[in-house]
Short mmCIF file of C-alpha atoms and ligand atoms in Angstrom, two decimals:
data_model
loop_
_atom_site.label_atom_id
_atom_site.label_comp_id
_atom_site.label_asym_id
_atom_site.label_seq_id
_atom_site.Cartn_x
_atom_site.Cartn_y
_atom_site.Cartn_z
CA MET A 21 -9.50 -3.77 -24.79
CA LEU A 22 -6.20 -2.00 -24.28
CA PHE A 23 -6.50 0.76 -21.74
CA VAL A 24 -3.60 3.10 -22.15
CA CYS A 25 -1.48 6.00 -19.84
CA LEU A 26 1.93 7.68 -19.96
CA GLY A 27 3.62 5.66 -17.08
CA ASN A 28 1.37 2.61 -17.05
CA ILE A 29 1.26 2.81 -13.26
CA CYS A 30 -1.81 5.06 -12.09
CA ARG A 31 -4.39 5.15 -14.33
CA SER A 32 -4.22 2.26 -16.93
CA PRO A 33 -3.96 -0.35 -14.88
CA LEU A 34 -6.33 0.76 -12.43
CA ALA A 35 -8.76 1.20 -15.84
CA GLU A 36 -8.00 -2.36 -16.82
CA ALA A 37 -8.82 -3.49 -13.07
CA LEU A 38 -12.24 -1.83 -13.04
CA PHE A 39 -13.07 -2.98 -16.30
CA MET A 40 -12.81 -6.20 -15.26
CA LYS A 41 -14.65 -6.41 -11.98
CA HIS A 42 -17.76 -5.23 -13.95
CA VAL A 43 -17.11 -7.91 -16.50
CA HIS A 44 -17.11 -10.47 -13.58
CA GLN A 45 -19.79 -8.52 -11.80
CA ARG A 46 -21.75 -9.23 -14.96
CA GLY A 47 -20.71 -12.87 -15.23
CA LEU A 48 -19.35 -11.66 -18.97
CA GLU A 49 -15.51 -13.20 -18.38
CA ASP A 50 -16.01 -15.47 -21.79
CA LYS A 51 -16.52 -12.70 -23.74
CA TYR A 52 -14.21 -9.93 -22.58
CA SER A 53 -10.64 -9.79 -21.69
CA ALA A 54 -8.44 -6.43 -20.46
CA ASP A 55 -4.86 -5.20 -20.44
CA SER A 56 -2.84 -1.90 -20.19
CA CYS A 57 0.38 0.16 -21.00
CA GLY A 58 2.57 3.02 -21.18
CA THR A 59 3.15 5.20 -24.09
CA SER A 60 6.35 5.99 -22.10
CA GLY A 61 8.72 3.18 -20.86
CA TRP A 62 9.64 4.69 -17.80
CA HIS A 63 8.52 2.46 -15.70
CA ILE A 64 8.99 -0.77 -17.38
CA GLY A 65 8.38 -3.71 -14.97
CA GLU A 66 7.02 -1.90 -11.91
CA PRO A 67 4.01 -2.76 -9.87
CA PRO A 68 0.98 0.00 -9.98
CA ASP A 69 1.46 2.92 -7.54
CA ALA A 70 1.42 2.35 -3.94
CA ARG A 71 -0.80 5.40 -3.72
CA SER A 72 -3.34 4.16 -6.35
CA VAL A 73 -3.25 0.54 -4.78
CA ALA A 74 -4.27 1.68 -1.50
CA ASN A 75 -6.70 4.28 -2.52
CA ALA A 76 -8.43 1.56 -4.68
CA ARG A 77 -8.13 -0.96 -1.64
CA GLN A 78 -10.15 1.58 0.31
CA ASN A 79 -13.14 1.11 -2.33
CA GLY A 80 -12.58 -2.61 -1.90
CA LEU A 81 -10.74 -3.72 -5.25
CA GLU A 82 -7.34 -5.57 -5.06
CA TYR A 83 -5.13 -5.83 -8.39
CA THR A 84 -1.73 -6.17 -9.55
CA HIS A 85 -0.08 -5.34 -13.02
CA ARG A 86 3.60 -4.99 -14.22
CA ALA A 87 3.99 -1.74 -16.27
CA ARG A 88 4.79 -1.98 -20.16
CA GLN A 89 5.19 0.29 -23.20
CA ILE A 90 2.80 -0.01 -25.64
CA LYS A 91 4.51 -2.36 -28.89
CA LYS A 92 3.34 -2.27 -32.61
CA ASP A 93 1.36 -5.76 -32.12
CA ASP A 94 -0.77 -4.12 -29.83
CA PHE A 95 -2.54 -2.12 -32.62
CA ASN A 96 -3.77 -5.60 -34.29
CA GLU A 97 -3.91 -7.66 -31.14
CA PHE A 98 -6.88 -5.58 -29.79
CA ASP A 99 -10.12 -4.60 -30.49
CA LEU A 100 -9.76 -1.26 -29.09
CA ILE A 101 -7.38 0.98 -27.26
CA ILE A 102 -8.41 3.22 -24.95
CA PRO A 103 -5.88 5.94 -24.10
CA MET A 104 -6.80 8.31 -20.93
CA ASP A 105 -5.96 11.44 -22.36
CA ALA A 106 -5.55 13.51 -25.72
CA SER A 107 -1.99 13.47 -25.49
CA ASN A 108 -1.33 9.57 -25.13
CA ARG A 109 -4.05 9.40 -27.50
CA ALA A 110 -2.32 11.73 -29.82
CA HIS A 111 1.31 9.75 -28.87
CA LEU A 112 -0.80 6.91 -29.77
CA GLU A 113 -2.20 7.87 -33.38
CA ALA A 114 1.42 8.94 -34.33
CA GLN A 115 2.30 5.69 -33.68
CA ALA A 116 -0.95 3.54 -35.31
CA PRO A 117 -0.45 1.54 -38.30
CA GLU A 118 -2.79 1.88 -41.28
CA LYS A 119 -4.60 -1.05 -40.35
CA SER A 120 -5.29 -0.30 -36.61
CA ALA A 121 -7.63 -1.01 -33.85
CA ALA A 122 -10.36 1.91 -33.11
CA ILE A 123 -8.79 4.34 -30.63
CA ARG A 124 -11.06 5.99 -28.60
CA LEU A 125 -10.66 8.42 -25.51
CA MET A 126 -11.79 6.73 -22.17
CA ARG A 127 -14.19 9.97 -21.26
CA ASP A 128 -15.79 9.28 -24.28
CA PHE A 129 -17.47 6.58 -21.96
CA ASP A 130 -17.92 9.30 -19.28
CA PRO A 131 -21.23 10.83 -20.13
CA GLY A 132 -21.38 14.51 -19.71
CA HIS A 133 -17.27 14.66 -19.96
CA GLU A 134 -16.86 13.50 -23.37
CA GLY A 135 -13.46 14.45 -24.95
CA SER A 136 -11.96 15.10 -21.18
CA ASP A 137 -9.05 13.43 -19.90
CA VAL A 138 -8.97 11.50 -17.07
CA PRO A 139 -6.58 13.82 -14.69
CA ASP A 140 -2.85 12.61 -14.21
CA PRO A 141 -3.11 12.09 -10.71
CA TYR A 142 0.70 11.25 -10.05
CA PHE A 143 1.85 14.69 -9.15
CA GLY A 144 -1.08 15.40 -7.51
CA GLY A 145 -2.47 14.92 -3.75
CA GLU A 146 -4.59 12.12 -2.57
CA ASP A 147 -7.84 13.82 -3.44
CA GLY A 148 -6.49 13.04 -7.34
CA PHE A 149 -6.92 9.49 -6.71
CA GLN A 150 -10.02 9.09 -5.20
CA GLU A 151 -11.64 11.58 -8.03
CA VAL A 152 -9.85 8.93 -10.69
CA TYR A 153 -10.84 5.95 -9.22
CA ASP A 154 -14.64 7.37 -9.65
CA ILE A 155 -14.13 8.27 -13.03
CA LEU A 156 -12.69 5.08 -13.72
CA ASP A 157 -15.21 2.93 -12.11
CA ARG A 158 -18.28 5.22 -14.20
CA ALA A 159 -16.37 5.10 -17.44
CA THR A 160 -15.77 1.29 -17.84
CA ALA A 161 -19.22 0.54 -16.34
CA ASN A 162 -21.12 2.83 -19.42
CA LEU A 163 -18.11 1.20 -21.42
CA LEU A 164 -19.09 -2.19 -20.91
CA ASP A 165 -23.16 -1.29 -21.32
CA LYS A 166 -22.28 0.01 -24.29
CA LEU A 167 -20.12 -2.81 -25.80
CA GLU A 168 -23.08 -5.15 -24.51
CA LYS A 169 -25.46 -3.56 -26.44
CA ASP A 170 -23.17 -3.29 -29.78
CA GLU A 171 -23.23 0.34 -29.58
CA ILE A 172 -19.20 0.56 -30.03
P1 4NP B 228 0.03 7.33 -15.89
O1 4NP B 228 0.90 8.63 -14.16
O2 4NP B 228 0.04 7.87 -16.57
O3 4NP B 228 -1.45 7.30 -14.95
O4 4NP B 228 0.72 6.11 -14.98
C1 4NP B 228 1.98 8.81 -14.20
C2 4NP B 228 3.14 7.79 -13.77
C3 4NP B 228 4.10 8.70 -13.81
C4 4NP B 228 4.44 9.67 -14.66
C5 4NP B 228 3.63 10.41 -15.14
C6 4NP B 228 2.21 10.09 -15.16
N1 4NP B 228 5.93 10.31 -14.90
O5 4NP B 228 6.28 11.34 -15.01
O6 4NP B 228 7.01 9.42 -13.78
#
C-alpha cells in the first residue's frame, strides 16, 4: 500500500500510520505493509509536519517518517497506490508506466465521500488537522475492511 500526497509531510504519512494502526489492531501485520511519498520533491528528507504530529499525539498516535518523492519503481513495487486528492491522482496517472499498480483515491474508501479530496491542511488552521485525522482514520479502516473481504 502506497499513500501519496503533495508534500509527504501532512496527509500521506498520517494515512500510512493510521492504516498500520488498524493492521496492528487486527493482528494482520504479516499480510500488509505500507509506505508513503509525495508527488513533489519539496520536503525530501523532512519529518512529518509538527502540527500533524502534535494532533496525532492528542489522538493517541505516535509516528515518524522521512519525506520522499514518488519514483518509477513504486508503480510496480506496490499493489495499490492511494492518492489523497484528484490533483495527486492526475500527477500519478501522467507518470504511470503501462504496467502499473491500481491507483485509487483515498476517499473512494470513505463511504458517502467517494470521489472527494482529503483536504490539504498545510495552509489552514488547527481544526484542519483534526478533520484530516478523522477522515484518514475512517477511510484507512474501511480500506482494510475491503481488502480483507477481497473487495479490492
Ligand atoms: P501534504 O501537505 O501534501 O499533505 O504533505 C502539503 C505540504 C507542503 C506543501 C503543500 C501541501 N507545500 O506547499 O509545501
